[in-house]
Tab-separated table of C-alpha atoms in Angstrom:
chain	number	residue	atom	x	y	z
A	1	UNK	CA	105.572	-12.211	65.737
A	2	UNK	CA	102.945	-11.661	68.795
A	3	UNK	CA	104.064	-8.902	70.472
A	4	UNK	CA	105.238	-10.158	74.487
A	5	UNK	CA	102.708	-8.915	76.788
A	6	UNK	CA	105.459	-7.760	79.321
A	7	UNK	CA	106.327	-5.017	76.311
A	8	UNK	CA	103.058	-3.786	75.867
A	9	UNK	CA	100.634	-1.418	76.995
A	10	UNK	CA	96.910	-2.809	76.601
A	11	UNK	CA	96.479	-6.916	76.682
A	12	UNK	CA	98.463	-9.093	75.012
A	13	UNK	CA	99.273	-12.967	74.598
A	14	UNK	CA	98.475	-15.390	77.128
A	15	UNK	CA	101.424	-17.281	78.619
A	16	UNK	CA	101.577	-19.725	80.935
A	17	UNK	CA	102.582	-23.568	81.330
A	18	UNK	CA	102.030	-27.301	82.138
A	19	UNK	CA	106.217	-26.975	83.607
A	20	UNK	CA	108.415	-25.097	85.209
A	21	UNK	CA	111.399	-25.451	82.448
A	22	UNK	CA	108.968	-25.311	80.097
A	23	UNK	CA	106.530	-22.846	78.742
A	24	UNK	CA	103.569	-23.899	76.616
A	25	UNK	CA	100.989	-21.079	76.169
A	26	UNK	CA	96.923	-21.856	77.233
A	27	UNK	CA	93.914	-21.076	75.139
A	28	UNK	CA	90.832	-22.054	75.051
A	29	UNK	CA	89.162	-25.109	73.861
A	30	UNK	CA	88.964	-25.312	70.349
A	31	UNK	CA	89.464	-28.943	69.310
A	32	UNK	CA	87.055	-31.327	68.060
A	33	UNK	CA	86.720	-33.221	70.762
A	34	UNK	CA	87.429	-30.692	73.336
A	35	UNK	CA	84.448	-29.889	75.781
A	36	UNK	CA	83.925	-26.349	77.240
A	37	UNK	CA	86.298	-25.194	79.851
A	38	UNK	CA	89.014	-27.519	78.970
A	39	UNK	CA	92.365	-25.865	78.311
A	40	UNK	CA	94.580	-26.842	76.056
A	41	UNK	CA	98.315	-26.232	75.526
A	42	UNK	CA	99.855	-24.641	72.732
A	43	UNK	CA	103.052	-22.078	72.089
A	44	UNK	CA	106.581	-22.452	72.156
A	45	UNK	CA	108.672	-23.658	74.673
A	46	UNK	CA	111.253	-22.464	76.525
A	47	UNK	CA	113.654	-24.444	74.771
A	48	UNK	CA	112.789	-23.135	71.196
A	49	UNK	CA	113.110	-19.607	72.344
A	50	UNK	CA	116.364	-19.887	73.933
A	51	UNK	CA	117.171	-21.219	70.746
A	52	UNK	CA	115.773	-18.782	68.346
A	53	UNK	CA	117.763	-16.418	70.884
A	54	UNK	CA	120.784	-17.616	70.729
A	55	UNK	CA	120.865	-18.624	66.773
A	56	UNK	CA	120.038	-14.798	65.932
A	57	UNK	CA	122.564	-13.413	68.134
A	58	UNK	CA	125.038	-15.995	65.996
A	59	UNK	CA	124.253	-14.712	62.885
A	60	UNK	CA	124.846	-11.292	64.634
A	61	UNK	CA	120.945	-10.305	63.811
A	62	UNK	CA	119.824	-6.644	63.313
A	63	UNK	CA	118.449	-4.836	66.478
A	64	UNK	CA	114.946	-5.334	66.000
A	65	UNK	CA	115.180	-9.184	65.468
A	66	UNK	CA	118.011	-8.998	68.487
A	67	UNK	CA	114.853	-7.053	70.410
A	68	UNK	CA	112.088	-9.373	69.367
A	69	UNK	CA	114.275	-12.283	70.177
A	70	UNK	CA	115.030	-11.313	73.577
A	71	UNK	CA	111.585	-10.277	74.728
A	72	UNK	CA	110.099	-13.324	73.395
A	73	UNK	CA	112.508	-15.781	75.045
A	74	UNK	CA	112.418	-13.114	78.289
A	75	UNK	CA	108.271	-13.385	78.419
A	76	UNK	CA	109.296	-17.260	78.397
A	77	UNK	CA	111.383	-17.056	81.574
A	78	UNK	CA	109.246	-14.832	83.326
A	79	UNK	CA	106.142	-17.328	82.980
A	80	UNK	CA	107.984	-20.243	83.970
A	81	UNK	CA	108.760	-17.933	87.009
A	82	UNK	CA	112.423	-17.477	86.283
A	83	UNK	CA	112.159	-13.879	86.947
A	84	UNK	CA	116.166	-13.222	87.436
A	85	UNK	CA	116.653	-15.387	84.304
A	86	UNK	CA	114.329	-13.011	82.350
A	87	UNK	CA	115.959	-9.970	83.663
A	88	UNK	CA	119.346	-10.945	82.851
A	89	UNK	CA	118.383	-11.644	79.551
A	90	UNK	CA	116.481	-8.593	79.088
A	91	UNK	CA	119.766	-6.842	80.091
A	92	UNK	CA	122.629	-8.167	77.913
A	93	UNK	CA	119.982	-6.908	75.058
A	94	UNK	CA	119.571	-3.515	76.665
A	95	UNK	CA	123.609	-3.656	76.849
A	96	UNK	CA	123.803	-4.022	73.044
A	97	UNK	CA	120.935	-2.147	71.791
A	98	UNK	CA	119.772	0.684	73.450
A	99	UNK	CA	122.601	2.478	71.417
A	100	UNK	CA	120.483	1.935	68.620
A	101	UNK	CA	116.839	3.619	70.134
A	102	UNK	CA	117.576	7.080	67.461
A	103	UNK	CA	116.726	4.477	65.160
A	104	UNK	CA	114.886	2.054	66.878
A	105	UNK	CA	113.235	4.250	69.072
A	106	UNK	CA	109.413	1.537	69.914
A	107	UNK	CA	111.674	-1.701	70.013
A	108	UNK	CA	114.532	-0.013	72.310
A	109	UNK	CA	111.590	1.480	74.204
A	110	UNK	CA	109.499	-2.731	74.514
A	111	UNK	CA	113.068	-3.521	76.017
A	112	UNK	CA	113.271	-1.251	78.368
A	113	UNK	CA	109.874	-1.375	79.777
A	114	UNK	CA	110.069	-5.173	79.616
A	115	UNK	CA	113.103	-5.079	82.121
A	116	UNK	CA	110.999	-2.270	84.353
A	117	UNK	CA	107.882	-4.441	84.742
A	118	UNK	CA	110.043	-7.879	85.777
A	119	UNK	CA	111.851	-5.363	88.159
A	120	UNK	CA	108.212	-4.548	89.830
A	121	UNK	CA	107.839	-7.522	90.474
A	122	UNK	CA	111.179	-8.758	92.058
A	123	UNK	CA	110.329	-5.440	94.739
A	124	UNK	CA	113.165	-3.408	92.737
A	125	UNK	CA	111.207	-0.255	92.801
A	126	UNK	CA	114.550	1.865	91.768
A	127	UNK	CA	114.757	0.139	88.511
A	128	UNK	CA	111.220	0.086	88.298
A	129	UNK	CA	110.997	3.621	88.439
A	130	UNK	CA	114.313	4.222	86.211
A	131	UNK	CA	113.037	1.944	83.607
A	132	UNK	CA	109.693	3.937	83.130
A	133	UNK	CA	112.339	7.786	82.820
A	134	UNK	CA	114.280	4.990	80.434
A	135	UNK	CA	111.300	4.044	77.836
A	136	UNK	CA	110.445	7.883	78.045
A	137	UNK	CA	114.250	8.979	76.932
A	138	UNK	CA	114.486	5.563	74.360
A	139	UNK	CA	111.168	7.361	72.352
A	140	UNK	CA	112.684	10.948	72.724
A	141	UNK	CA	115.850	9.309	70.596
A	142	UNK	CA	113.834	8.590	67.902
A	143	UNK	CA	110.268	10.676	67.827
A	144	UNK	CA	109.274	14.118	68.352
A	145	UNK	CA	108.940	15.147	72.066
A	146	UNK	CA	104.844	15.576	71.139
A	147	UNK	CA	104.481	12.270	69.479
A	148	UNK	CA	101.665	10.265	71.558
A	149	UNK	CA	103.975	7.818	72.153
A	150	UNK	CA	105.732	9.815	73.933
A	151	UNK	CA	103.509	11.488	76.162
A	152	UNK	CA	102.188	8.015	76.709
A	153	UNK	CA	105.458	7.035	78.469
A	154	UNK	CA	105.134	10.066	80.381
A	155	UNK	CA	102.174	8.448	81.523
A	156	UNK	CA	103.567	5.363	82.644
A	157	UNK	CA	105.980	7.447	84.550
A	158	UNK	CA	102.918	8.855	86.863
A	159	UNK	CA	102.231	5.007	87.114
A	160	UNK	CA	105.569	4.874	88.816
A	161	UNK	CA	105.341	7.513	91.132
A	162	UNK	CA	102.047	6.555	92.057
A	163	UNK	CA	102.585	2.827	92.948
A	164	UNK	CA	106.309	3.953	94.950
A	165	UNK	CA	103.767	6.282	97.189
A	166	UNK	CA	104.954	9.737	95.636
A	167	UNK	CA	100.758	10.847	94.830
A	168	UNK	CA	101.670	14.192	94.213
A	169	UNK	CA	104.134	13.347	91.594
A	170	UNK	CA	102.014	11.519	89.650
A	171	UNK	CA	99.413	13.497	89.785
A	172	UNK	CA	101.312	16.255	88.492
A	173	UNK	CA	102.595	14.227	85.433
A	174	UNK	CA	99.006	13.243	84.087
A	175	UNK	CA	97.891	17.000	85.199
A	176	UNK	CA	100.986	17.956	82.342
A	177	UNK	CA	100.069	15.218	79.837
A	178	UNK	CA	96.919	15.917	80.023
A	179	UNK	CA	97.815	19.783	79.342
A	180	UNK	CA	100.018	19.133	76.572
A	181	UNK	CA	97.786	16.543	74.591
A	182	UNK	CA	94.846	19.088	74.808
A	183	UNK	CA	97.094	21.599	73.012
A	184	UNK	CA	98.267	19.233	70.457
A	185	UNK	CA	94.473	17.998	69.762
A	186	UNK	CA	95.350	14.107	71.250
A	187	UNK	CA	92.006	13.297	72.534
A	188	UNK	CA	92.901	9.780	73.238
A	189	UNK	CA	96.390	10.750	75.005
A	190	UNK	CA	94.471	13.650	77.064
A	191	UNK	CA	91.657	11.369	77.726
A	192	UNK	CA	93.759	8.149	78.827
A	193	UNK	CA	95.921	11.083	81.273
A	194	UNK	CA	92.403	12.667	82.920
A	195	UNK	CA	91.069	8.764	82.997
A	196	UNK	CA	94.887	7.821	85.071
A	197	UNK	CA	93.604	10.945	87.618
A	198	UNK	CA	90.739	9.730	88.339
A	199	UNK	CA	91.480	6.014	88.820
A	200	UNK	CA	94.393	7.319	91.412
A	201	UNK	CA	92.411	9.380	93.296
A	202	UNK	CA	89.509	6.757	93.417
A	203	UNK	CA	92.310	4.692	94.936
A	204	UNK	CA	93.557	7.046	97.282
A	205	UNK	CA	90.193	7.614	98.377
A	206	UNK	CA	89.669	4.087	99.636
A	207	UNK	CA	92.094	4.688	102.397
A	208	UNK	CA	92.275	8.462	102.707
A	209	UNK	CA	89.036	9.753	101.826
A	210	UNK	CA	89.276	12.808	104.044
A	211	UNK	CA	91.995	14.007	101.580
A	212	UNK	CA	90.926	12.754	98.389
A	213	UNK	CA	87.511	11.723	98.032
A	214	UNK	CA	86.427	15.375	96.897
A	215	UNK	CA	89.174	15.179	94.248
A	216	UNK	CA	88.189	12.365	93.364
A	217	UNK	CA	84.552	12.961	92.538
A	218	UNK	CA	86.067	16.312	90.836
A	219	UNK	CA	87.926	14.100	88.095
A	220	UNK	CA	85.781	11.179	87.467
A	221	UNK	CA	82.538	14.237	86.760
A	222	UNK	CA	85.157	16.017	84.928
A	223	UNK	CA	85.314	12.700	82.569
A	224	UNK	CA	81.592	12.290	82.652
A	225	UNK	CA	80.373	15.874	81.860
A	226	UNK	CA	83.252	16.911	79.357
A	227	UNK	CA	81.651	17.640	76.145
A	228	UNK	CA	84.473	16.278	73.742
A	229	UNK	CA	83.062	13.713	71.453
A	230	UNK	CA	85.937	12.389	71.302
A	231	UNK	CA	85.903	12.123	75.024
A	232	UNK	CA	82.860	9.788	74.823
A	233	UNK	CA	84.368	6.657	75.652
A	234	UNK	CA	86.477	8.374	78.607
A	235	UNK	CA	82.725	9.724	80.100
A	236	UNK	CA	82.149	5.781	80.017
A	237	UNK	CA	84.765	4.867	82.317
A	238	UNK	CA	83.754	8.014	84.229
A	239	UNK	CA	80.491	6.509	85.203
A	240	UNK	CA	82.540	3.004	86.130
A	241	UNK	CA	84.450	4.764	88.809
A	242	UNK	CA	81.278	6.590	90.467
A	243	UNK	CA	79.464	3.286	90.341
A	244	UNK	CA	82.670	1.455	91.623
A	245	UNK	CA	82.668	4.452	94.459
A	246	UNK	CA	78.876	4.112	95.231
A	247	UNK	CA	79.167	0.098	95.347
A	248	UNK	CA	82.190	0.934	98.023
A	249	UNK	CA	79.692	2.967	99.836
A	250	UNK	CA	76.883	-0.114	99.934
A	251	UNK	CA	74.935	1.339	96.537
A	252	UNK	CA	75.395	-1.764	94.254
A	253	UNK	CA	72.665	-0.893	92.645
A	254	UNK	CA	74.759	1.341	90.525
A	255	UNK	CA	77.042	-1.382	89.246
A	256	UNK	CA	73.687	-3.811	87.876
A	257	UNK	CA	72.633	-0.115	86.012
A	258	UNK	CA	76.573	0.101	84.515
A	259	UNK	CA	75.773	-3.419	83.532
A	260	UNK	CA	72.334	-2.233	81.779
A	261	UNK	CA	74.373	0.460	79.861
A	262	UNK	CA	77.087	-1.947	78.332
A	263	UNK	CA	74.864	-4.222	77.737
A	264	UNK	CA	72.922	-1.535	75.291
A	265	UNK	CA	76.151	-0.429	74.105
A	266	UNK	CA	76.926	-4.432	72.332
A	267	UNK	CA	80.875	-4.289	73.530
A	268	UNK	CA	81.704	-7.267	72.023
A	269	UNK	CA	83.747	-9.955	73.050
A	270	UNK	CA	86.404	-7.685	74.742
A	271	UNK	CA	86.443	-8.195	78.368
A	272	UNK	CA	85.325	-4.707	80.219
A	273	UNK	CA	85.798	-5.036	84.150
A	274	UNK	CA	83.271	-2.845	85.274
A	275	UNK	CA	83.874	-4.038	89.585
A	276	UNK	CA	85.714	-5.984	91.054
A	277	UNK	CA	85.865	-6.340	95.226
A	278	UNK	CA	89.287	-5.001	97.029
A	279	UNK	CA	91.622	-7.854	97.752
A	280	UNK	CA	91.316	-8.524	101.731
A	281	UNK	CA	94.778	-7.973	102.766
A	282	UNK	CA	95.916	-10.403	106.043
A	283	UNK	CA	95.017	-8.977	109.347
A	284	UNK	CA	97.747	-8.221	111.708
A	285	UNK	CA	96.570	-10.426	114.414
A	286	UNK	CA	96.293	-13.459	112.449
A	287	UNK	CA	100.243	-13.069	111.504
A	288	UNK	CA	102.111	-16.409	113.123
A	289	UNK	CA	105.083	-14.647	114.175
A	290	UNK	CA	106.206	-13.626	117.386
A	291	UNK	CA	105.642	-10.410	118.939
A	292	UNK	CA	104.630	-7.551	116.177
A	293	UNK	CA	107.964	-5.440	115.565
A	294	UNK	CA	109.042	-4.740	111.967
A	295	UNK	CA	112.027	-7.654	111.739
A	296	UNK	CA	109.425	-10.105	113.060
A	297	UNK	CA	106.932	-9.287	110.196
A	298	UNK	CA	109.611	-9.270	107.038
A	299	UNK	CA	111.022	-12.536	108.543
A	300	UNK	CA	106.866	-13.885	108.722
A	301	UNK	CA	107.009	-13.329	104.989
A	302	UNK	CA	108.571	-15.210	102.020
A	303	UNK	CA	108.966	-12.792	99.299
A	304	UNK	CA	111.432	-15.146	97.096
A	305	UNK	CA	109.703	-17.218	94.124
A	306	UNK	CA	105.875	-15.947	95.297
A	307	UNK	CA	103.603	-16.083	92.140
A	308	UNK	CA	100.502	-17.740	91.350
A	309	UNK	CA	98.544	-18.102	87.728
A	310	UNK	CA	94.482	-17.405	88.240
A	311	UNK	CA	92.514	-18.879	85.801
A	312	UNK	CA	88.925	-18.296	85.260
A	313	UNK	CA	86.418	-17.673	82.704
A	314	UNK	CA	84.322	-14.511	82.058
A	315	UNK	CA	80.514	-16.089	81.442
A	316	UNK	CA	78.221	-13.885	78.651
A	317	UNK	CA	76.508	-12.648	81.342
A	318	UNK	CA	79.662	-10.887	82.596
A	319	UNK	CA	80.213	-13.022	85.690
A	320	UNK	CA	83.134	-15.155	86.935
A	321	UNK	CA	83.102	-18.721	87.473
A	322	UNK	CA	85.766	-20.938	88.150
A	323	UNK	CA	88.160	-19.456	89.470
A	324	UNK	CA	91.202	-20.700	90.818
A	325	UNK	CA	95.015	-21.805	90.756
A	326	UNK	CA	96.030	-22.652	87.350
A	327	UNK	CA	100.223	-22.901	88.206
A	328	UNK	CA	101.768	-21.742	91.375
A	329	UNK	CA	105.874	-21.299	91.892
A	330	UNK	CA	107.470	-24.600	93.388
A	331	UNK	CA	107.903	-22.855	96.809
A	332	UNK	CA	105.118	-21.158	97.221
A	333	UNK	CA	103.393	-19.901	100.767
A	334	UNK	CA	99.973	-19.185	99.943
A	335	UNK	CA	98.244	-17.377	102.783
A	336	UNK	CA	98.064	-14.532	100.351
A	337	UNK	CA	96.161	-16.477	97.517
A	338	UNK	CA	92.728	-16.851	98.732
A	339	UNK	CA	92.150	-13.080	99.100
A	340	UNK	CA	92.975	-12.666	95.183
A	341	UNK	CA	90.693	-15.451	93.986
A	342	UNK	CA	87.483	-14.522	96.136
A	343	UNK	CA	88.017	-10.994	94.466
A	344	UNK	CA	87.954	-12.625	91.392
A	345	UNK	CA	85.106	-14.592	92.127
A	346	UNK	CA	83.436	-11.188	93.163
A	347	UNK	CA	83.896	-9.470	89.901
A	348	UNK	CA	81.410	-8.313	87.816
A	349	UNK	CA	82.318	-7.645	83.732
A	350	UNK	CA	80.506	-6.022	80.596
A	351	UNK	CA	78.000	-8.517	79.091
A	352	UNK	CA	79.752	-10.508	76.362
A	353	UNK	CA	78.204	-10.869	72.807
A	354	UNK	CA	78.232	-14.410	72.378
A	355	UNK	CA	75.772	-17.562	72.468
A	356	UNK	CA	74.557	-17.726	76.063
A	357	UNK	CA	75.796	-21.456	75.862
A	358	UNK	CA	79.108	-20.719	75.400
A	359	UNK	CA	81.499	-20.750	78.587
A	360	UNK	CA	82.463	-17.340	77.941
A	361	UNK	CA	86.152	-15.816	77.493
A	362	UNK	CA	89.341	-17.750	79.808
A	363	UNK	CA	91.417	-15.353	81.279
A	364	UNK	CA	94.781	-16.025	83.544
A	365	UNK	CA	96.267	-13.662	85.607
A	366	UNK	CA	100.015	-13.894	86.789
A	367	UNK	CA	100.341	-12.804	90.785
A	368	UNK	CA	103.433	-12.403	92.346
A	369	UNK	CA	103.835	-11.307	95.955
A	370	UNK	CA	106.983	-9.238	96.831
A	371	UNK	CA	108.014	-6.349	98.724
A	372	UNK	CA	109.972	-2.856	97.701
A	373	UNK	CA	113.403	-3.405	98.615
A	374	UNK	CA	115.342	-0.365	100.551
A	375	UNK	CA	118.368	0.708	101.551
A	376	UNK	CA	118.797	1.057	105.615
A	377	UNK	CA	119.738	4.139	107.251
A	378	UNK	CA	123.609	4.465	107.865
A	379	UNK	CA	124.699	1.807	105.731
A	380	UNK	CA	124.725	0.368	102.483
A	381	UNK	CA	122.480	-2.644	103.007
A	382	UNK	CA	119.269	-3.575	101.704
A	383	UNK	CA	116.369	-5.347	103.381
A	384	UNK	CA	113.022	-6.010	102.411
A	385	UNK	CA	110.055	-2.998	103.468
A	386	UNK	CA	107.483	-4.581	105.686
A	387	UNK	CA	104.533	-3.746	103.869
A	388	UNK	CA	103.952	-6.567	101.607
A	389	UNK	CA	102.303	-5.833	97.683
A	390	UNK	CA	100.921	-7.745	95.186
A	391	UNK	CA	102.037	-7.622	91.382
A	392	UNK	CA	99.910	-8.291	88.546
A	393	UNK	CA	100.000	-8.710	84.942
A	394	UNK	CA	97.456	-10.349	82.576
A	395	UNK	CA	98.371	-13.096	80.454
A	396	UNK	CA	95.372	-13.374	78.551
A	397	UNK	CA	94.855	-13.161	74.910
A	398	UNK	CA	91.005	-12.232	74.387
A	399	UNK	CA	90.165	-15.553	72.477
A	400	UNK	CA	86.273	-16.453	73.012
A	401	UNK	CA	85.762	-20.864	73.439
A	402	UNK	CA	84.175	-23.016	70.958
A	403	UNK	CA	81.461	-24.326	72.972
């Protein structure tokens, strides 16, 4: 069984659908008579996996097929933009399994994080957060507090406390993981925890740079000069974030030289982003609502059912074309969208090994555009912040086209 991409932790299958019940997975091309840049739809639908769902839990199935189950039908629901369907779902398997993570420790762990992502993206940042301490205490059932799985979760947890605004949090959890790994010779654990530094404090540079940018340059030359062999492909990514910092700064020169490298390097038919331009968040002044206080704002803003599917394929050359709006949620209010497809359109990717003539690699990207949810002072009640964010998750399975 594939492995549902809202489980794991690199890239996994592509998911998304010609229906809103219904939920068909894309690929590319492949037929006969198919031309390049057609899609075609293949998978299971929504139907079969409710089905496959409920006939295991019938039988009263073991936990791992109970687990497999679940996420499979939940990475269903969550495509067809159910997202409160896939959560609930996610949860009355978390309610009868997570007993079972001494013995089940990775599956328990799949669930959990499965439920943390979909919460992320409904603007539950609480259970967002919980869920990444939960996948961390589901591995510590079953594996040694110094297995790299482990300290990878711990990773994930920075994640957490660096996209809920907490910086020095995180920083301090891949400043420990990072630590630890060292000690217990996990170059690709200490590497992946120096590599989550940098990227955050690139980040935080872009809008603080007073505070961060000399941090920032501190990790990513820490990645680049750090004479680890097994470091090598970390002093890669290194040189990506000072040539995504010097194309910030008007140099992008550096990023066609980054280009040169990978393209020396023969990377394959793995998709390597090496830029890509900041999404151009909504001005202010060009908000249609009345007057500019904080009520006004959340009320300008639909956060319920928000979530687009960007397609677009990844040419050999490395550039985008055709991007745009593969499947969008029945309600949706748009204003948002452009912004995320010009940045797209904008990116620029390691050079593919493939036949010039082919149309490259399709990739689709789920968006979904929410806002935190928090609790207001004095009382019990819960309202929407007024900063809105932008989810993503890639649904792509790395599948070059039959030209």
């Amino acid at each position: 069984m594939i492995r549902p991409f809202l489980a794991a932790m690199a890239l996994a299958t592509i998911a998304t659908g010609s229906a809103a019940q219904e939920r068909p997975a894309v690929a590319p091309a492949a037929s006969p008579d198919a031309q390049p840049g057609d899609v075609v739809v293949t998978g299971v639908r929504l139907s079969d996996s409710a089905a496959a769902l409920k006939a295991c839990l019938a039988r009263k199935c073991p936990p791992e097929q109970d687990i497999a189950a679940t996420l499979a039908h939940a990475e269903n629901l969550f495509v067809s933009g159910d997202y409160h369907a896939a959560r609930q779902t996610l949860g009355g398997s978390i309610g009868r399994n997570k007993r079972h993570a001494s013995k089940f420790p990775v599956q328990v762990s799949d669930l959990l994080r499965a439920n943390s992502r979909i919460a992320a993206h409904l603007g539950d940042g609480e259970s967002y957060q919980i869920g990444a301490f939960d996948v961390v205490s589901a591995l510590k059932a079953g594996l040694s507090d110094n297995d790299p799985r482990v300290l990878a979760a711990r990773i994930e947890v920075g994640d957490s406390f660096a996209k809920t605004r907490q910086p020095d949090m995180a920083l301090n959890i891949y400043k420990d993981v990072a630590q630890r790994a060292h000690v217990l010779h996990l170059p690709v654990v200490e590497g992946y925890a120096r590599l989550r530094t940098a990227i955050f404090l690139r980040a935080m540079a872009d809008s603080d740079a007073g505070t961060y940018r000399r941090d920032a340059i501190k990790a990513i030359d820490a990645l680049i000069t750090n004479p680890d062999p097994q470091l090598a492909a970390f002093a890669l990514a290194g040189k990506l974030l000072r040539a995504q910092m010097a194309a910030k700064d008007g140099d992008t020169a550096a990023i066609d030289a980054l280009v040169a490298e990978y393209r020396g390097k023969n990377q394959g038919t793995r998709p390597v982003l090496l830029y890509g331009p900041r999404i151009k968040s909504r001005e202010q002044s060009s908000r249609q609502f009345n007057g500019g206080s904080t009520t006004n704002q959340i009320a300008a803003d639909n956060f319920d059912n928000q979530w687009v599917d960007v397609s677009f394929w990844i040419k050999p050359d490395g550039r985008v074309s055709d991007a745009g709006v593969l499947r969008q949620s029945p309600k949706l209010t748009g204003y948002w969208v452009q912004p995320i497809v010009d940045s797209i359109v904008g990116r620029r990717y390691a050079p593919l090994t493939m036949d010039p003539s082919q149309p490259g690699l399709l990739r689709v990207e789920r968006y979904t555009f929410t806002s935190r949810w928090t609790t207001v002072v004095g009382s019990h009640l819960q309202q929407r912040e007024p900063t809105p964010q932008i989810e993503m998750i890639d649904l792509s399975q790395d599948t070059p086209a039959k030209g």
